PDB file of C-alpha atoms in Angstrom:
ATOM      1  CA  UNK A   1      50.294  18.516 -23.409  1.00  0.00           C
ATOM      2  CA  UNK A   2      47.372  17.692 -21.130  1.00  0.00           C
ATOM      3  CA  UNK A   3      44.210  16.559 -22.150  1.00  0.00           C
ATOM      4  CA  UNK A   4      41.994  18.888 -21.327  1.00  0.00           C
ATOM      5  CA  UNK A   5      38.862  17.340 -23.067  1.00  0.00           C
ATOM      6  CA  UNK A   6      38.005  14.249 -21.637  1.00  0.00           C
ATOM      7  CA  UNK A   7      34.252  12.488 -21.682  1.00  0.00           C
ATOM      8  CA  UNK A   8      33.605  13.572 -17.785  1.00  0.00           C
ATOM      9  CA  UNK A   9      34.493  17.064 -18.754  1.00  0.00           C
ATOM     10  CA  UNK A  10      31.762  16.921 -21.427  1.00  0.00           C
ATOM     11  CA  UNK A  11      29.558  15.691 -19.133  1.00  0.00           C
ATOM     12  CA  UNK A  12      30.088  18.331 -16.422  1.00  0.00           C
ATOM     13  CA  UNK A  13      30.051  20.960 -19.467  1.00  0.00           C
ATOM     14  CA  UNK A  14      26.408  19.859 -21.284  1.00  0.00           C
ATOM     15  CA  UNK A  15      24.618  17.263 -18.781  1.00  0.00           C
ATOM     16  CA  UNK A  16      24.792  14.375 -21.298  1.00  0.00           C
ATOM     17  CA  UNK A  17      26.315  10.879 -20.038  1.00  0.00           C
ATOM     18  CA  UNK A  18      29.768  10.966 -20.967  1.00  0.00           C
ATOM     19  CA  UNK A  19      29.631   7.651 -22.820  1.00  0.00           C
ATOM     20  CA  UNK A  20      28.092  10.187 -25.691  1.00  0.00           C
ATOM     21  CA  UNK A  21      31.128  11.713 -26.344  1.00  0.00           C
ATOM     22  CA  UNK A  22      33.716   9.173 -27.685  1.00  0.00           C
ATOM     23  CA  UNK A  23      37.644   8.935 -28.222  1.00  0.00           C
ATOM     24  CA  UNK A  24      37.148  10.683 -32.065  1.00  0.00           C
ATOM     25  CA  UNK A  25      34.992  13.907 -30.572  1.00  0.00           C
ATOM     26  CA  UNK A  26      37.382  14.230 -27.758  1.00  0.00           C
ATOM     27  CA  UNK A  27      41.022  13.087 -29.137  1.00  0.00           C
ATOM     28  CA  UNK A  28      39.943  16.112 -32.569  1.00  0.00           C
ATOM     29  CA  UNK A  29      38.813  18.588 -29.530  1.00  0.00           C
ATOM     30  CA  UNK A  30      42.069  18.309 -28.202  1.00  0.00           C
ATOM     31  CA  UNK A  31      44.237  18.047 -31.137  1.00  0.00           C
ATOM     32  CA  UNK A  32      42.565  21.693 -32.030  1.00  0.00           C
ATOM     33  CA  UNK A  33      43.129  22.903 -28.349  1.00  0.00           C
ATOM     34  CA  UNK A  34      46.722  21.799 -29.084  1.00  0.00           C
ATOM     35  CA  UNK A  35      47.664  22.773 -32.610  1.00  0.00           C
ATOM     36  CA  UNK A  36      45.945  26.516 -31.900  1.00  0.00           C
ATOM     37  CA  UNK A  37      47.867  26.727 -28.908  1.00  0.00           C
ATOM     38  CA  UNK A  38      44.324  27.171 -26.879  1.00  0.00           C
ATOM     39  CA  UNK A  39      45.760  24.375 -24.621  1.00  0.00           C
ATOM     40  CA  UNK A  40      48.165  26.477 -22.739  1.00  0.00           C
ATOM     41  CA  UNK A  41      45.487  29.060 -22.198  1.00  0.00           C
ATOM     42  CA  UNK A  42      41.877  27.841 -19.735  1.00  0.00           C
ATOM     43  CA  UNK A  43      40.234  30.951 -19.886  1.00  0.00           C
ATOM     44  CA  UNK A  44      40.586  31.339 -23.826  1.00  0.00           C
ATOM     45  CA  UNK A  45      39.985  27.215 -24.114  1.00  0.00           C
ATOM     46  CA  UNK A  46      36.720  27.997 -21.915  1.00  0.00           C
ATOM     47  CA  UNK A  47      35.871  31.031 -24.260  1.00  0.00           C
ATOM     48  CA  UNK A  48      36.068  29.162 -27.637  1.00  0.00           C
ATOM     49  CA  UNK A  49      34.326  26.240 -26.023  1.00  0.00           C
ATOM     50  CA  UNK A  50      31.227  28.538 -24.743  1.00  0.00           C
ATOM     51  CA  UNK A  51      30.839  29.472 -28.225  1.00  0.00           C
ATOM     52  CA  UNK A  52      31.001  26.539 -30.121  1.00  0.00           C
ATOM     53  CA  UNK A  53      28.665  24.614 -27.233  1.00  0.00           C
ATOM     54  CA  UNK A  54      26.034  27.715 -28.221  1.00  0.00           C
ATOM     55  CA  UNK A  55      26.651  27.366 -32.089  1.00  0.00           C
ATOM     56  CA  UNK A  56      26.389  23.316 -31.977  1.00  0.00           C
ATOM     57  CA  UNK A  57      23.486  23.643 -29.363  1.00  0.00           C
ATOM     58  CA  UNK A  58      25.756  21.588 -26.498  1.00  0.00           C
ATOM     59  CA  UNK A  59      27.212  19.707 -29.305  1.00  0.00           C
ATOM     60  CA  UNK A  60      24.095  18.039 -30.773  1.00  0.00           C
ATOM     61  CA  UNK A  61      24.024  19.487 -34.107  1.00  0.00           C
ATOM     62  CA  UNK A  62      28.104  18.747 -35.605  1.00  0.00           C
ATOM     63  CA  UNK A  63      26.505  19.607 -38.836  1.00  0.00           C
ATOM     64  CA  UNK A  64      24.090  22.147 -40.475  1.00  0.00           C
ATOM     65  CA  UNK A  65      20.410  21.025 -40.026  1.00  0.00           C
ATOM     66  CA  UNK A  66      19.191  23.262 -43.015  1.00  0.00           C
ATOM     67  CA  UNK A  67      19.540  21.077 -46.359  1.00  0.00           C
ATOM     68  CA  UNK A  68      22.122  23.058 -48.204  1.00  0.00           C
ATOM     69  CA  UNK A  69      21.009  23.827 -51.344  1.00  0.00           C
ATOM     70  CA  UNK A  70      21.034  27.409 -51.057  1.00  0.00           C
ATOM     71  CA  UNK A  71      24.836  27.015 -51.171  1.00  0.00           C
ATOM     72  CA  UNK A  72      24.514  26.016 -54.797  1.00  0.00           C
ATOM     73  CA  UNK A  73      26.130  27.798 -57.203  1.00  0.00           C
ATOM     74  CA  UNK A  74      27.904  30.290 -54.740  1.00  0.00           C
ATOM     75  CA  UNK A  75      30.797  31.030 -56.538  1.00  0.00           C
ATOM     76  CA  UNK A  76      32.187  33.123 -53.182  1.00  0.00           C
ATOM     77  CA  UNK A  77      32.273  29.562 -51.169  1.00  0.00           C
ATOM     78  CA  UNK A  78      33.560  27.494 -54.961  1.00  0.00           C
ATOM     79  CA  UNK A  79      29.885  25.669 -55.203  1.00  0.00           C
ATOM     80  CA  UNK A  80      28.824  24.544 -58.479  1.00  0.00           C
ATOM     81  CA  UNK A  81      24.959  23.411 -59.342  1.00  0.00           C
ATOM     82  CA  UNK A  82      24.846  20.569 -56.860  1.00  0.00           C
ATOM     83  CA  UNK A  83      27.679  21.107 -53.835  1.00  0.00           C
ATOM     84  CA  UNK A  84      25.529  22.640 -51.273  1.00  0.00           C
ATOM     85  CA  UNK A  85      24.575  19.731 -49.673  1.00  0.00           C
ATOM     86  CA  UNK A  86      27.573  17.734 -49.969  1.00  0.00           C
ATOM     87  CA  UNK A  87      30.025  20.922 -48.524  1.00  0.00           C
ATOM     88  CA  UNK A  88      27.141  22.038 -46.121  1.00  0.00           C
ATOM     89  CA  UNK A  89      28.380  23.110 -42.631  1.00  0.00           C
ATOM     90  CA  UNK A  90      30.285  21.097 -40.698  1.00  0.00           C
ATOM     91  CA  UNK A  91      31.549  21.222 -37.090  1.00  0.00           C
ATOM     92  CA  UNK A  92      31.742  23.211 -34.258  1.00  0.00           C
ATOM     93  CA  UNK A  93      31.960  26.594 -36.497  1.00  0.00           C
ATOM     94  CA  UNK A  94      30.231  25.462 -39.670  1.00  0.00           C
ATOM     95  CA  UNK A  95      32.688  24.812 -41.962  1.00  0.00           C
ATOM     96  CA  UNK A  96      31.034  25.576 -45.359  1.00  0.00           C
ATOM     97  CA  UNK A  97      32.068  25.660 -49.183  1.00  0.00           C
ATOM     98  CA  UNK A  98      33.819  23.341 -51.031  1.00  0.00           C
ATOM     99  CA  UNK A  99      36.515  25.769 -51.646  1.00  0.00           C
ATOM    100  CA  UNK A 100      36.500  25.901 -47.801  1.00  0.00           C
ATOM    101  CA  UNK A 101      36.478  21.932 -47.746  1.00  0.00           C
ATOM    102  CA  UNK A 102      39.075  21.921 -49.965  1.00  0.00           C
ATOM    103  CA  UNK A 103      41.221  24.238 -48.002  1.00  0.00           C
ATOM    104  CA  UNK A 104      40.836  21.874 -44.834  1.00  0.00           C
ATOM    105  CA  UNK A 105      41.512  18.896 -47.079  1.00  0.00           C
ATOM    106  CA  UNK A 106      45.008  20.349 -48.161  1.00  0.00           C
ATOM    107  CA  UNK A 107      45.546  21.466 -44.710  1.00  0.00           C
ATOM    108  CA  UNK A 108      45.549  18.296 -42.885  1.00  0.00           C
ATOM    109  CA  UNK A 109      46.864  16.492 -45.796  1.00  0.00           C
ATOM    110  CA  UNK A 110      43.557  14.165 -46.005  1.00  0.00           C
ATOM    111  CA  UNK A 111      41.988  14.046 -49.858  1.00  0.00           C
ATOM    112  CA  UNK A 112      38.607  11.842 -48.220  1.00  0.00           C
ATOM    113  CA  UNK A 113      37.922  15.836 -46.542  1.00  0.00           C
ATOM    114  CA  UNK A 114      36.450  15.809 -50.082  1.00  0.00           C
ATOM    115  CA  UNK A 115      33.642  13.498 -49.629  1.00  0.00           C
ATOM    116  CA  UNK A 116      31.812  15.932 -48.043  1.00  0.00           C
ATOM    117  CA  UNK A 117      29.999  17.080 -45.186  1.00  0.00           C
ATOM    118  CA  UNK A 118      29.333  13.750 -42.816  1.00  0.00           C
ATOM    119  CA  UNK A 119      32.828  12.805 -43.076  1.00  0.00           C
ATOM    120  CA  UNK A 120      34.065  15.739 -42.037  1.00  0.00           C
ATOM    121  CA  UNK A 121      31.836  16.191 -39.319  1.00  0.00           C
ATOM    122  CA  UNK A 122      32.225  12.278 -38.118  1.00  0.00           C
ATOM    123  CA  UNK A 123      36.336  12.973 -38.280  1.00  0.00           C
ATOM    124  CA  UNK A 124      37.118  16.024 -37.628  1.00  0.00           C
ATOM    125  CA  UNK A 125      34.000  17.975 -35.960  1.00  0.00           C
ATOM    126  CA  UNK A 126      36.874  20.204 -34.009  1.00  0.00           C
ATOM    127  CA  UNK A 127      39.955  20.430 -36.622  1.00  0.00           C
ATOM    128  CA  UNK A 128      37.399  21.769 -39.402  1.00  0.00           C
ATOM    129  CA  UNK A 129      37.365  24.947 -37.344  1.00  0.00           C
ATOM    130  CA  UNK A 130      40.834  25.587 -37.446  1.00  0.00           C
ATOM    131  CA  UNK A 131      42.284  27.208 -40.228  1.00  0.00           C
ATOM    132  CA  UNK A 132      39.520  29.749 -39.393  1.00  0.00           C
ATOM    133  CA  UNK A 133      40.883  29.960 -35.433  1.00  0.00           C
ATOM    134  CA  UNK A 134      44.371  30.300 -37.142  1.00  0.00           C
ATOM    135  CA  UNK A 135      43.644  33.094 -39.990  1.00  0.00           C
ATOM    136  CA  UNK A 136      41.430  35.110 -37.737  1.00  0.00           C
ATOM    137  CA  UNK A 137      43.953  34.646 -34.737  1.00  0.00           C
ATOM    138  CA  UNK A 138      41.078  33.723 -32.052  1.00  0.00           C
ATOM    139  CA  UNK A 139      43.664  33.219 -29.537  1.00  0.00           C
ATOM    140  CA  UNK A 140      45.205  36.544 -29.351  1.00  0.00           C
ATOM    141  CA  UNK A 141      41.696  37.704 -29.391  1.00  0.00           C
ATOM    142  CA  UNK A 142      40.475  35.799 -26.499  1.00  0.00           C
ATOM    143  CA  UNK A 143      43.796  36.950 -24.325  1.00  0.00           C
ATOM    144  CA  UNK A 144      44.194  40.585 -25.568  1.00  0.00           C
ATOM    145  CA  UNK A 145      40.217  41.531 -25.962  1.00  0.00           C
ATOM    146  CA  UNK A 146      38.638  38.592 -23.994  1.00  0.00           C
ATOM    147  CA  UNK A 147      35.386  37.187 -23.970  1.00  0.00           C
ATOM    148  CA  UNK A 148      32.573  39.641 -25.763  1.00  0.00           C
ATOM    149  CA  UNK A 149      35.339  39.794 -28.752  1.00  0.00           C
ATOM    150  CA  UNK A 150      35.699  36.343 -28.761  1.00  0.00           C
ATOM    151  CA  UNK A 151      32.231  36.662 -29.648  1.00  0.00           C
ATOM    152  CA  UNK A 152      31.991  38.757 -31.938  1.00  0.00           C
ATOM    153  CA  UNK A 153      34.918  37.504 -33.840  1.00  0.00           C
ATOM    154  CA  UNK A 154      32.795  34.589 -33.807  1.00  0.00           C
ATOM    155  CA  UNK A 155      29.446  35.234 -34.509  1.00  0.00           C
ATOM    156  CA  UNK A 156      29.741  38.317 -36.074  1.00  0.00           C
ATOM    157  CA  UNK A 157      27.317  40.040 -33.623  1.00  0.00           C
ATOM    158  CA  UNK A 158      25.716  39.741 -30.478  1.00  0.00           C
ATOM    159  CA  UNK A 159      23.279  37.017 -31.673  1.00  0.00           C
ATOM    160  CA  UNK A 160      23.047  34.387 -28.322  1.00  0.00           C
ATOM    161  CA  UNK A 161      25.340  36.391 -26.367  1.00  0.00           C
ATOM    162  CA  UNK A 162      23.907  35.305 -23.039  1.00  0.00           C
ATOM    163  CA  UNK A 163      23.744  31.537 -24.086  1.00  0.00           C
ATOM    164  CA  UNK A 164      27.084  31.942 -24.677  1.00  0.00           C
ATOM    165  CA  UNK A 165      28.014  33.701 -21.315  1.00  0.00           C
ATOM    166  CA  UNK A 166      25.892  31.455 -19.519  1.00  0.00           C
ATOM    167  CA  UNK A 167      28.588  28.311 -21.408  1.00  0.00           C
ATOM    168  CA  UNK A 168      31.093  30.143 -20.548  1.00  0.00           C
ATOM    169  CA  UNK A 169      30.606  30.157 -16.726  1.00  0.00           C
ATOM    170  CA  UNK A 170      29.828  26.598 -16.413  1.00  0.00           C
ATOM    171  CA  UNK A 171      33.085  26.195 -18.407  1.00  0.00           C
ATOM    172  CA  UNK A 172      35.260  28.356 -16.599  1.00  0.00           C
ATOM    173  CA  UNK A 173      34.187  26.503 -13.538  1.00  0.00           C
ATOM    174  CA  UNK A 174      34.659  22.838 -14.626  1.00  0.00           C
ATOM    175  CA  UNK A 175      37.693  23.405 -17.127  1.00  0.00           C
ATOM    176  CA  UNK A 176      40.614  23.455 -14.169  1.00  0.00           C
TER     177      UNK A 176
END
């Protein structure tokens, strides 16, 4: 497969120098393009990437800014007393939970998953979104139902829909 994801493609896509976006952020991006199957599909590649450059604010914020304690003791995401913090969101959808974490870490076959939320947003800021992409098949989404579903699937709503749309031109026209 191509690499579709290369630093000058960042650049073009969020206006920061390309030098900010190194061989870990851009080798996970396109693993994920890859393993998902995104790769062999621009417009859905320039979909998913819209919405995680809205939900990561251009990729600046790889983890959640809020603290994470009121994940603590949320038995729906496996938190006892004191995981919020460490199992916080992380990457471009907000990974979150350590039962989530834990998921991921079984996934990818990589136990150190478990140390929490800065390694996995370091490591794998891209491949933490996808068993989510997988179980909640984004790509037939994107190619069946297209870009406003892609959304939603996302998001959940609306919320930022014209951010998004907004990514998603300036991707479709630099992701050739």
């Amino acid at each position: 497969t191509t690499n579709i994801i290369t630093p000058e493609i960042m650049h073009q896509l969020t206006g920061y120098a390309a030098k900010e976006f190194d061989a870990t952020f851009c080798n996970d991006f396109n693993k994920l393009l890859a393993v998902t199957g995104f790769d062999k599909h621009l417009d859905a590649t320039a979909m998913l990437t819209a919405n995680c450059m809205h939900e990561t604010a251009n990729f600046v914020y790889m983890k959640e800014i809020a603290s994470g304690e009121a994940y603590n003791n949320r038995s729906d995401l496996g938190n006892g007393p004191n995981d919020g913090p460490k199992y916080k969101g992380a990457g471009v959808l907000q990974l979150t939970g350590k039962y989530n974490y834990s998921r991921l870490s079984k996934g990818i076959a990589d136990p150190k998953v478990m140390d929490g939320v800065d390694y996995v947003s370091n490591t794998y800021p891209f491949t933490s979104a996808r068993i989510w992409i997988e179980e909640n098949d984004l790509l037939s989404v994107c190619l069946n139902q297209g870009f406003d579903q892609c959304c939603r699937k996302i998001n959940g709503g609306t919320n930022g829909w014209q951010d998004r749309h907004n990514k998603y031109e300036i991707c479709k026209r630099h992701m050739k």
